[in-house]
Coordinates of C-alpha atoms in Angstrom, one line a residue:
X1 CA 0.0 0.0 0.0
X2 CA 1.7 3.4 -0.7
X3 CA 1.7 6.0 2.2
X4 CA -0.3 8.4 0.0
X5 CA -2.4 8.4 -2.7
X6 CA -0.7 9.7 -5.8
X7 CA -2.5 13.1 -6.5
X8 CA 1.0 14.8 -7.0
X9 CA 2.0 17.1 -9.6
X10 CA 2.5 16.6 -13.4
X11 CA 5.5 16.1 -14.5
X12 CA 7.3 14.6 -11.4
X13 CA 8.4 11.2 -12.4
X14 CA 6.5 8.7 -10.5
X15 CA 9.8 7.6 -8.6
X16 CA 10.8 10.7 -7.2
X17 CA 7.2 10.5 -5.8
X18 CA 8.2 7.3 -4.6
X19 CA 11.5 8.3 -2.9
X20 CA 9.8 11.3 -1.4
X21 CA 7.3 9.4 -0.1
X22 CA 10.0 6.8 1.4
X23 CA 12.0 9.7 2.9
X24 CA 8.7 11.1 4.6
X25 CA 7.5 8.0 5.8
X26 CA 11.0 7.5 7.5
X27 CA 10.8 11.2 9.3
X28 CA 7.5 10.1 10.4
X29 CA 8.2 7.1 12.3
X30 CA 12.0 7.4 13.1
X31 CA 11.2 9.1 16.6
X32 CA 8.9 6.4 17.6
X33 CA 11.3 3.8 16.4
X34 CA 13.9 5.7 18.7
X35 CA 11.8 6.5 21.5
X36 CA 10.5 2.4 21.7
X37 CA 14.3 1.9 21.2
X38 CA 15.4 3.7 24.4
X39 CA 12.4 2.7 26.6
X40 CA 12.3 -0.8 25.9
X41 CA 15.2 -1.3 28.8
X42 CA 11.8 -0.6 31.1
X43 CA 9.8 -3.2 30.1
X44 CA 11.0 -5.9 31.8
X45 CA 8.8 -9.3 31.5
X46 CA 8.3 -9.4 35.3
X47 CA 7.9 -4.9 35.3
X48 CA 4.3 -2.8 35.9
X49 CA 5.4 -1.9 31.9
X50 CA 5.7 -5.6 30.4
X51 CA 2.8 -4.5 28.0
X52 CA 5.2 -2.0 26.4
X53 CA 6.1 -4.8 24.1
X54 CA 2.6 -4.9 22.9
X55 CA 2.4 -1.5 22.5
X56 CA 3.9 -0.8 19.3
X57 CA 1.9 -3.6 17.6
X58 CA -1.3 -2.3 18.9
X59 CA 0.1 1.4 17.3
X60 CA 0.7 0.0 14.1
X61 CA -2.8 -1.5 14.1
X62 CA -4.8 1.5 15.1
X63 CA -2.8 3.7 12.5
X64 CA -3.4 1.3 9.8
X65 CA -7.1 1.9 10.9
X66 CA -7.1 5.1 10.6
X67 CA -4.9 5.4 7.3
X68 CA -7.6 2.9 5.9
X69 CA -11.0 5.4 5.7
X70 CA -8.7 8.8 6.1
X71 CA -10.4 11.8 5.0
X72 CA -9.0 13.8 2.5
X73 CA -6.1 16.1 2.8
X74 CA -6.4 19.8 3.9
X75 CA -4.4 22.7 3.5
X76 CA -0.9 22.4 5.2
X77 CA -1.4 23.3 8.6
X78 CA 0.4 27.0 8.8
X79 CA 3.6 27.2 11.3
X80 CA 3.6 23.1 11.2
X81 CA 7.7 23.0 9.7
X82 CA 8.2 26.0 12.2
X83 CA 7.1 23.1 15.3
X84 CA 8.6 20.0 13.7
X85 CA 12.1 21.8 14.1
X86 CA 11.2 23.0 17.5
X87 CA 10.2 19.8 18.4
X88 CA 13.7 18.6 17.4
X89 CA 15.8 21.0 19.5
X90 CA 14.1 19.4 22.1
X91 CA 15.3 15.8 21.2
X92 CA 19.1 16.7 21.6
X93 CA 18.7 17.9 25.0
X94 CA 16.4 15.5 26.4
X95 CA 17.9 12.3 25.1
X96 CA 21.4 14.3 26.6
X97 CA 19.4 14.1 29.7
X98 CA 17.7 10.6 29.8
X99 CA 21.3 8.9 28.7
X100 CA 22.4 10.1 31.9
X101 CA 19.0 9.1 33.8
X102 CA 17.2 6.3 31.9
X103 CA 14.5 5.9 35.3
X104 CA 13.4 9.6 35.0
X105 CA 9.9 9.9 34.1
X106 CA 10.9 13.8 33.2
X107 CA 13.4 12.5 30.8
X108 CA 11.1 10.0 29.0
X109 CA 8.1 12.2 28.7
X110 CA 10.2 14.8 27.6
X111 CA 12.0 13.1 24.6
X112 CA 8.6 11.1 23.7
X113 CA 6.6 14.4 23.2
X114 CA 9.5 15.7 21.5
X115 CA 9.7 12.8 19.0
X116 CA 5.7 12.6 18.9
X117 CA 5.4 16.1 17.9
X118 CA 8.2 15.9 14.9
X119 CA 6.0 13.0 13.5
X120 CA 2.3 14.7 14.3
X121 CA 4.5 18.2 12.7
X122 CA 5.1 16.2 9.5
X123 CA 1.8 15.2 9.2
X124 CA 0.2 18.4 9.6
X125 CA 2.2 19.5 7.3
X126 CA 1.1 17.3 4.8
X127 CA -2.2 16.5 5.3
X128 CA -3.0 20.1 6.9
X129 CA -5.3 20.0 10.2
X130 CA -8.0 17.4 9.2
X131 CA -5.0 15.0 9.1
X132 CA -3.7 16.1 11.9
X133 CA -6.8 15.1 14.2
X134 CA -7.4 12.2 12.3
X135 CA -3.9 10.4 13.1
X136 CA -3.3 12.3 16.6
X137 CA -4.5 9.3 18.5
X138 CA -2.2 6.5 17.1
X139 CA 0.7 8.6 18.1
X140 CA -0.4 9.6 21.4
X141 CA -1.7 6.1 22.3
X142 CA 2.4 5.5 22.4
X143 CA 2.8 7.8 25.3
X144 CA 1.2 4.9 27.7
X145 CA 4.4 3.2 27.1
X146 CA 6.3 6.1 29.2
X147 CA 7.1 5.1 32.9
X148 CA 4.8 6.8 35.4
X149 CA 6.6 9.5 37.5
X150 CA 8.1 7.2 40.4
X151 CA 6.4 9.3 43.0
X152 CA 3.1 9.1 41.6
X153 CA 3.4 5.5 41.2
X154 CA 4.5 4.7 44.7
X155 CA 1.8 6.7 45.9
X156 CA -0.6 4.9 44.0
X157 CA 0.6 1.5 44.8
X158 CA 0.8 2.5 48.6
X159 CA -2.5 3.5 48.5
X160 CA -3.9 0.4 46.4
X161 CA -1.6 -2.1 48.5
X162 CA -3.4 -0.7 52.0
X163 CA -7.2 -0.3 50.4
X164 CA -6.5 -4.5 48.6
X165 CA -5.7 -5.3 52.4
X166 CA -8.5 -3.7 54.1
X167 CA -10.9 -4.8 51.8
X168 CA -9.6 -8.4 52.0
X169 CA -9.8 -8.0 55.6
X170 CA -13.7 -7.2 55.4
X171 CA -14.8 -9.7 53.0
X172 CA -12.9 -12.3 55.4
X173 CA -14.4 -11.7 58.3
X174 CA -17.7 -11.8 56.1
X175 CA -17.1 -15.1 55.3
X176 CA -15.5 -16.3 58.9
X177 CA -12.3 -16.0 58.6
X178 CA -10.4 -14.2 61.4
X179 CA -8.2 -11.8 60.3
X180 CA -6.8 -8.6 60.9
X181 CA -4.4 -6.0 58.7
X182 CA -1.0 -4.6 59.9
X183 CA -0.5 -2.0 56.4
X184 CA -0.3 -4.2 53.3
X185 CA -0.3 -7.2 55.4
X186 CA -3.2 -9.5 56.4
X187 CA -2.7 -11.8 59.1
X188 CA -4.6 -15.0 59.4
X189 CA -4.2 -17.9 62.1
X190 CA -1.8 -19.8 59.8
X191 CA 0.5 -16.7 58.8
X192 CA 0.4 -13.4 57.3
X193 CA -0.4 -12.5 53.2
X194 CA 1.8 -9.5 52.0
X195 CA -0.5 -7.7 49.7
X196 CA 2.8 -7.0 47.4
X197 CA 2.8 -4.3 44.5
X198 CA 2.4 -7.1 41.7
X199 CA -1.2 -8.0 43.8
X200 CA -2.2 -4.8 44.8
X201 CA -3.2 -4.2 41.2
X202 CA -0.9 -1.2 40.4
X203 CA 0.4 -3.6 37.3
X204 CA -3.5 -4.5 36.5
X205 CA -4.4 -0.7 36.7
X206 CA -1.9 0.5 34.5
X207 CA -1.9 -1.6 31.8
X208 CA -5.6 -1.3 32.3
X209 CA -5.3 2.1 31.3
X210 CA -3.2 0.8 27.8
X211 CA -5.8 -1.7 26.9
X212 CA -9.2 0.8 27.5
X213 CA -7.7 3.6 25.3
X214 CA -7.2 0.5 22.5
X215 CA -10.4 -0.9 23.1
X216 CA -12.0 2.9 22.7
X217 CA -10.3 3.7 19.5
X218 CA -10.9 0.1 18.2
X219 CA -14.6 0.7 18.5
X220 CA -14.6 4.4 18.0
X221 CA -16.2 5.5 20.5
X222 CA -17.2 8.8 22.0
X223 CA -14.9 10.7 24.0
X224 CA -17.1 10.6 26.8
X225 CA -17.8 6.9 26.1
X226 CA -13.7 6.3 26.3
X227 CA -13.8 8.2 29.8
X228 CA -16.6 5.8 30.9
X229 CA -14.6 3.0 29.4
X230 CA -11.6 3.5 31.6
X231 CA -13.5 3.8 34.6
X232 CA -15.1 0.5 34.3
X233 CA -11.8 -1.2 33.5
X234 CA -10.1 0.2 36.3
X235 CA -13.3 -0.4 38.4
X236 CA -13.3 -4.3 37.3
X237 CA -9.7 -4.2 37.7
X238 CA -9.5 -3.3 41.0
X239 CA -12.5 -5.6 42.0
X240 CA -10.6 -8.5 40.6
X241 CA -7.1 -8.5 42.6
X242 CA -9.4 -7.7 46.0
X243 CA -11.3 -11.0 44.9
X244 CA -7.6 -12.6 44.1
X245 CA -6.2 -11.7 47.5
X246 CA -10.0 -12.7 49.8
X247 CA -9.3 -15.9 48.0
X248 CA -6.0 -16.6 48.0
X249 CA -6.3 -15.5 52.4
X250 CA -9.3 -17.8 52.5
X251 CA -7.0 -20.6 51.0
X252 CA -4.4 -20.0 52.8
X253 CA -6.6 -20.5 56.2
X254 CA -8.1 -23.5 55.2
X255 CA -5.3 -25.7 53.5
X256 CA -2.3 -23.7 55.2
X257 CA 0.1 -21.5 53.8
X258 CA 1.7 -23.3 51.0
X259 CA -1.1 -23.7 49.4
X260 CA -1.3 -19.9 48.3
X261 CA 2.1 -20.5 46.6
X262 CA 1.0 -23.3 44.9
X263 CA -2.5 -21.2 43.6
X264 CA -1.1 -17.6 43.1
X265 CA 0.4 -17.6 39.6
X266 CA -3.0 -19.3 38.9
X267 CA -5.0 -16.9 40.5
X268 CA -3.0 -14.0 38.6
X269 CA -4.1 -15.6 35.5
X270 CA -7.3 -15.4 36.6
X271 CA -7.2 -12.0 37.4
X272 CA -5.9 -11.3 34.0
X273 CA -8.2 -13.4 31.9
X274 CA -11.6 -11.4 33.9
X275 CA -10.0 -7.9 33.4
X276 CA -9.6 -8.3 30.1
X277 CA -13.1 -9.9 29.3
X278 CA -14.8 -7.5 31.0
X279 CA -12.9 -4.3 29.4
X280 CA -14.2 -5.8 26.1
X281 CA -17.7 -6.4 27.1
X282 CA -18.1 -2.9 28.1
X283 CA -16.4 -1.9 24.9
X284 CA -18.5 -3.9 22.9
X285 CA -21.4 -2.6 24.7
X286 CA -20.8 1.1 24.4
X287 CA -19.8 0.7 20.6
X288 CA -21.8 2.7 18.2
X289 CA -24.9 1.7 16.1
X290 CA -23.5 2.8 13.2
X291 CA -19.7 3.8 12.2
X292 CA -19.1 7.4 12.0
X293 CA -17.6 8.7 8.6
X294 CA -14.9 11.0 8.8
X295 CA -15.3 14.2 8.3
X296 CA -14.3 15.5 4.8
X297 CA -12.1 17.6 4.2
X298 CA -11.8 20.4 0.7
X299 CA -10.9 17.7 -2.3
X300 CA -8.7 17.9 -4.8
X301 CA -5.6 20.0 -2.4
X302 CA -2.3 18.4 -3.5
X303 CA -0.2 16.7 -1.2
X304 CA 3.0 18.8 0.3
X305 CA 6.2 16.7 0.6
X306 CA 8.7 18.9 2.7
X307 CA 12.0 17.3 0.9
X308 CA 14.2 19.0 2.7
X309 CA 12.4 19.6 5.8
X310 CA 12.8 15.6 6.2
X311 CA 16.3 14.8 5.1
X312 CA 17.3 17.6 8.0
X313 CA 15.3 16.1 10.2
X314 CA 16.6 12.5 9.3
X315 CA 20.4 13.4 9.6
X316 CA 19.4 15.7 12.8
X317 CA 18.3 12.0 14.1
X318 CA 21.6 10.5 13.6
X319 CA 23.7 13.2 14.4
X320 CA 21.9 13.3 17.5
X321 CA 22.8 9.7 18.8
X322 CA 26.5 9.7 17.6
X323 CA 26.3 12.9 19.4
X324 CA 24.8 11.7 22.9
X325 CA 26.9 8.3 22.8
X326 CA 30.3 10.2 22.2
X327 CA 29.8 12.8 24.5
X328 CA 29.4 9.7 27.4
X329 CA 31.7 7.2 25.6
X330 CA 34.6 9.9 26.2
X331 CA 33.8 11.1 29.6
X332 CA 32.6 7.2 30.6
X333 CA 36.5 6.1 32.7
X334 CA 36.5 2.5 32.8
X335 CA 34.5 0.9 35.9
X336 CA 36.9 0.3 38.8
X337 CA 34.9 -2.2 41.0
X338 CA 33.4 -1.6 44.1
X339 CA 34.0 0.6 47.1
X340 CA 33.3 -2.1 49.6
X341 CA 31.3 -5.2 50.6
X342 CA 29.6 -6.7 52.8
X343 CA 31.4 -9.4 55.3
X344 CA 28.8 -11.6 56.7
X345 CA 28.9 -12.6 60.9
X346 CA 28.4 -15.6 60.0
X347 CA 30.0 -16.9 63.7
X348 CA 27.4 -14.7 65.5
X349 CA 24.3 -16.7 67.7
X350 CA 21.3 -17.4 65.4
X351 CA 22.6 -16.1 62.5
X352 CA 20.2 -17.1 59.6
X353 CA 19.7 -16.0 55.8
X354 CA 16.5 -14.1 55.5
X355 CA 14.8 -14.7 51.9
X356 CA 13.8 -11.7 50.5
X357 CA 10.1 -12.3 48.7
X358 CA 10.6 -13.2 44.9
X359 CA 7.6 -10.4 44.3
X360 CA 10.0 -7.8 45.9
X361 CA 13.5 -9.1 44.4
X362 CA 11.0 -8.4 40.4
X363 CA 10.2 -4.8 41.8
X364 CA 14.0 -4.2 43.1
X365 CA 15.4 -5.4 39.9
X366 CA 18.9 -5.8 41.3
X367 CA 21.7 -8.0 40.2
X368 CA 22.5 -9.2 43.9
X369 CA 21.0 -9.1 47.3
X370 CA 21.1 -10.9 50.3
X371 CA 19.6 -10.9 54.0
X372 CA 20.5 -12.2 57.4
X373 CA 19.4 -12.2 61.2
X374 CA 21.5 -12.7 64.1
X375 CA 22.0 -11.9 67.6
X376 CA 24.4 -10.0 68.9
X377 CA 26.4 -10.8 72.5
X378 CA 24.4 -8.1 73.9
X379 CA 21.1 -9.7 73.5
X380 CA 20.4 -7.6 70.8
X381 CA 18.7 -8.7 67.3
X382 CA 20.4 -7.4 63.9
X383 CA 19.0 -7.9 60.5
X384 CA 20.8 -6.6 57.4
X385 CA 19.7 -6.3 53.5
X386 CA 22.2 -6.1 51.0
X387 CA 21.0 -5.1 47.5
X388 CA 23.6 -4.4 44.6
X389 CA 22.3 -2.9 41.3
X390 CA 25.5 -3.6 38.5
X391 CA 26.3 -0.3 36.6
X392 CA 24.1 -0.3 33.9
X393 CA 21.0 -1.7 35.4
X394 CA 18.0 1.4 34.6
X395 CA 16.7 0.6 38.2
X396 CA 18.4 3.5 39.9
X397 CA 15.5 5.4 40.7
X398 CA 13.6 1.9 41.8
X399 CA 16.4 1.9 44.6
X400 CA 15.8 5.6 45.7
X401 CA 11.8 5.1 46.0
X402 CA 12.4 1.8 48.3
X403 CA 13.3 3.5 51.3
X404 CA 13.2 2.0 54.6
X405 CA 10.5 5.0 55.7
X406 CA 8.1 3.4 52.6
X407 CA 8.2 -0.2 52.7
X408 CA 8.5 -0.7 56.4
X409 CA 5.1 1.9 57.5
X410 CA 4.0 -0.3 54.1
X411 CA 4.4 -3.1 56.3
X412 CA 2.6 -1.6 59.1
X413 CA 5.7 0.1 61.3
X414 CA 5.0 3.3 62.4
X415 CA 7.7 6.0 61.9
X416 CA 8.6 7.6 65.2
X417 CA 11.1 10.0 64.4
X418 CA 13.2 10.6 61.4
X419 CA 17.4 11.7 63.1
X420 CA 18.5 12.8 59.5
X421 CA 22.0 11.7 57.8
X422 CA 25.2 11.2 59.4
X423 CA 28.6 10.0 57.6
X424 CA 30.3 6.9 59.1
X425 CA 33.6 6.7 58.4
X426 CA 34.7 3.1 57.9
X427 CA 38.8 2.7 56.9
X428 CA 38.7 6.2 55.4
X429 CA 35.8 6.3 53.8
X430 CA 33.1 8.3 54.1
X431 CA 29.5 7.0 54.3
X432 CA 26.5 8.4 54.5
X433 CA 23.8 6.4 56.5
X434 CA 19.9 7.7 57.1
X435 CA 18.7 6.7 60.7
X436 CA 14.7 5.6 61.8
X437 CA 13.1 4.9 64.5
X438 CA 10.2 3.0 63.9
X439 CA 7.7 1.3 66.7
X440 CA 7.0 -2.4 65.2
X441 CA 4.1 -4.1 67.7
X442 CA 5.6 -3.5 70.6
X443 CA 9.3 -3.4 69.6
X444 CA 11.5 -0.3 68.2
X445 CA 13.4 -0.7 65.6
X446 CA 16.7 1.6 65.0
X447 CA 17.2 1.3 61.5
X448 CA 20.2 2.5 59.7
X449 CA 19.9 2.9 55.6
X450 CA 22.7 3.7 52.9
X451 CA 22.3 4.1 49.4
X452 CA 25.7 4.2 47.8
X453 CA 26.6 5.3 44.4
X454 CA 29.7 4.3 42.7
X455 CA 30.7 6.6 40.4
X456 CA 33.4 5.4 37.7
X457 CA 36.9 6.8 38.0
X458 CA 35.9 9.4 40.9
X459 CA 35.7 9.0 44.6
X460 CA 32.9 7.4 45.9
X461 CA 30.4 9.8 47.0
X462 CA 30.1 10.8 50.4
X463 CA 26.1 12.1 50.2
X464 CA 23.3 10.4 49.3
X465 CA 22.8 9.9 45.0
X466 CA 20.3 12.0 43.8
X467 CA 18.1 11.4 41.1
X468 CA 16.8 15.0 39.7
X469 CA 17.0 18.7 39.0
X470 CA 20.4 20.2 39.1
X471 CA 21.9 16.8 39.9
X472 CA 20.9 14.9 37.4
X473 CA 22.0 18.0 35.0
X474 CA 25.6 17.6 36.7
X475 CA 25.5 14.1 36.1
X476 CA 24.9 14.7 32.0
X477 CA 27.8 17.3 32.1
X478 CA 30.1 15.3 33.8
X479 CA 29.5 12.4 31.4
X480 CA 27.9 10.0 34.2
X481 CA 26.1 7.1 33.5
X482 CA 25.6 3.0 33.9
X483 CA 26.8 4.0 37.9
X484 CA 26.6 0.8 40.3
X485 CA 24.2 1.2 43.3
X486 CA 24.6 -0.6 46.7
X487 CA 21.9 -0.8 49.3
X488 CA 23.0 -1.6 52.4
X489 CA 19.4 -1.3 55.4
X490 CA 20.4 -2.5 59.1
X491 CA 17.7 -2.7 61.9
X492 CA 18.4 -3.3 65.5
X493 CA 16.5 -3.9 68.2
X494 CA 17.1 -4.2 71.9
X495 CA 18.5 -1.0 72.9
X496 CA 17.2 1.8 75.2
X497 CA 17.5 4.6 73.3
X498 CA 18.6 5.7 69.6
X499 CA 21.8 7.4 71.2
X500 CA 22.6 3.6 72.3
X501 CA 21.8 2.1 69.1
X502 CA 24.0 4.5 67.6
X503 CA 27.0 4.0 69.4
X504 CA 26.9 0.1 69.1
X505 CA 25.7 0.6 65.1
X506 CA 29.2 2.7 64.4
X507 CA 30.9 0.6 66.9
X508 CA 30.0 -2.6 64.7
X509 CA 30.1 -1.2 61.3
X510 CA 33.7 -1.6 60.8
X511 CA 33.6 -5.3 61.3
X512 CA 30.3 -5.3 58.7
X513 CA 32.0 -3.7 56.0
X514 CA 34.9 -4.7 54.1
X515 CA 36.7 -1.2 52.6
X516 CA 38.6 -2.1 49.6
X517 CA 41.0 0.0 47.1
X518 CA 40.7 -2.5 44.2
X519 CA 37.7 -4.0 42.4
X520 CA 35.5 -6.3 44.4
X521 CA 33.3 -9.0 42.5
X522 CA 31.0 -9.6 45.2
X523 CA 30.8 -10.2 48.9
X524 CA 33.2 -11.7 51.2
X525 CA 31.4 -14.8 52.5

């Protein structure tokens, strides 16, 4: 099928027409291509964004739609070339930006409208305004591949994974079922359900969102039928993982708790299959009577092919990524290894590895992690979590988010006081640990939380990484990217007072951590 139809002028051979059309076609979809291109690292199989693989499929489909009863061309939309250039100033700075920090939200959005507007430019520009409204929603349906900003999203799940557990609570004690909720936890006689991110539905929801706004344009349907759409996906969404978790809890009373391992995966299908059968009911149900036709448009208007406009725009594309990967590939050094590990007191009384909970390892999406209890001569009880994150993983802002004053209130703790930042200083080096108090039942917790950035080539840093504004801008001017991450989150319990905790914590800390001056491949065992 050609991209136009061949209305062009007399006396223009019919394959310069063809490469024309060729070079157009490429300017149109190049940013997309791109923009899929650089995202794709966020759509891990296990990730809220899995569906992102789907999505440019599903574009392809609905554009094809559309292209199929198009109306006719209008008049080239005045000031369209003026925007499409615009559009791709933006690009250079942006992908600058998001090469430095692929896990801001700001960076993605940022360089997706920017490529979304050179290719919505184009078409305006050749198809004038009724083109331009009529192909508008293909493009824009690829923005629901852009990550949600991370504080949004954690508020979100926070809220979905407390509402899933109180709910669950209710419609057990409905049924019979003793129970009670601590946060995101629900506690039954024969354990305790963690109402997790991937079951609170925050993964259901969003790619809820994807599949109404398909559904919608696949039946075009009203604006306001869309809106109503999405609310009754979302609504049968959200319905659907509270009836997962009552069941799974209800399960999990009667046959004991290994029995919800053995039906969750199952369940999740479940989940899946009903969300998805009832979006397209409703969307079959608010479908229209008849198809609209498209509006027509002033026949007979030639076709504008901006040449030139397109080639620029083309070699602005390339130029733009030999650009971004120089500018890193000669201010990258080589990675030196890590600062220090982690050296296990494996002698201590009790000591025991913790698991960490497979759903939490798939939202961490670390390289490495590990967890142990002991008890200390004192009396005292220690846990420590160890996550690592290899340079080059995109889950850098996934590290920041997961702070022990999120999950652990997520998990029912109550934050009694926040003491701020203080540097340790452990054979020379300088590291910054965050210190909680938080009131567990009836124990208090005095937890002590790193995040520690290796930068490549430099000194570590001796202040919590940060993630945004002016920082992230330094991190793009210096070159910085693919930095390694270590997470290092110690709780004690036991002591009288935080002033004591602290004293024993930096007291200890020197025998927990192993400095070293060369690369270190892991932990010392």
């Amino acid at each position: 099928m050609p991209l136009i139809s061949h209305n062009f002028t007399p006396g223009i051979s019919e394959k310069r027409v063809y490469t024309r059309e060729v070079l157009f076609a490429a300017a149109v979809v190049l940013g997309p291509i791109l923009l899929f291109w650089h995202l794709h690292r966020q759509w891990d199989p296990n990730g809220e964004y899995a569906y992102g693989w789907a999505v440019p499929m599903l574009a392809i489909f609905l554009y094809k739609s559309r292209w199929d009863d198009r109306p006719p061309p209008s008049a080239p939309l005045e000031g369209a070339a003026f925007l499409a250039i615009l559009f791709a100033l933006v690009t250079l700075p942006a992908r600058w930006l998001q090469e430095a920090a692929p896990e801001r939200s700001l960076c993605a959005c940022a360089y997706a409208v920017a490529c979304l507007g050179i290719s919505l430019s184009l078409i305006a520009l050749m198809g004038g305004s009724a083109w331009l409204r009529w192909f508008s929603f293909p493009f824009a349906f690829i923005l629901t591949v852009v990550p949600w900003p991370h504080t949004l999203e954690t508020l979100v799940s926070n809220s979905l994974m407390r509402g899933t557990a109180g709910a669950t609570v209710e419609i057990l004690c409905l049924i019979g079922v003793p129970s009670s909720q601590s946060g995101n936890l629900v506690h039954i006689e024969t354990g305790v359900i963690d109402i997790a991110e991937a079951c609170s539905g925050i993964r259901s929801l969003q790619a809820m969102v994807m599949i109404s706004l398909f559904l919608g344009e696949l039946f075009r349907l009203t604006p306001a039928r869309r809106l109503l759409l999405i609310a009754a996906g979302l609504t049968v969404t959200l319905l659907a993982n509270v009836i997962r978790t009552a069941t799974l809890s209800s399960i999990g009373f009667s046959q004991g708790m290994s029995a919800v391992d053995r039906y969750h995966d199952a369940a999740g299908f479940a989940v899946l299959a009903f969300s998805l059968s009832g979006a397209l009911i409703v969307a079959y149900m608010l479908r229209p009577t008849k198809t609209p036709t498209p509006i027509s448009a002033p026949d007979g208007i030639g076709l504008t092919f901006p040449l030139k406009l397109c080639i620029a725009l083309l070699i602005g594309f390339f130029v733009e990524e030999i650009s971004v990967e120089t500018w890193y590939r000669l201010h990258e050094p080589k990675w030196q290894g890590w600062s220090w590990s982690v050296h296990w007191p494996k002698q201590s009384k009790g000591f025991h590895s913790v698991e960490i909970p497979k759903d939490s390892l798939r939202i961490l999406r670390c390289d490495e992690s590990q967890a142990a209890t002991w008890t200390e001569s004192d009396g005292s009880d220690w846990t420590l979590y160890w996550i690592r994150w290899n340079p080059g993983n995109a889950a850098a802002e996934t590290a920041k988010v997961h702070r022990p004053d999120v999950c652990l209130t997520s998990a029912g703790a109550i934050l009694e006081k926040d003491l701020g930042i203080r540097l340790s200083s452990v054979g020379g080096l300088q590291i910054p640990f965050h210190s909680y108090t938080f009131r567990m039942g009836e124990k208090t917790l005095y937890v002590f939380f790193c995040l520690f950035e290796e930068t490549t080539g430099a000194p570590a840093t001796t202040s919590p990484p940060q993630f945004e504004g002016m920082d992230m801008i330094q991190r793009a001017l210096k070159g910085q990217r693919h930095v390694g991450l270590q997470s290092l989150e110690l709780a004690l319990s036991g002591y009288p007072s935080e002033q004591n905790a602290q004293k024993v914590f930096e007291t200890h800390l020197g025998k927990l951590l192993q400095i070293s001056s060369s690369p270190v491949p892991g932990t010392k065992e």
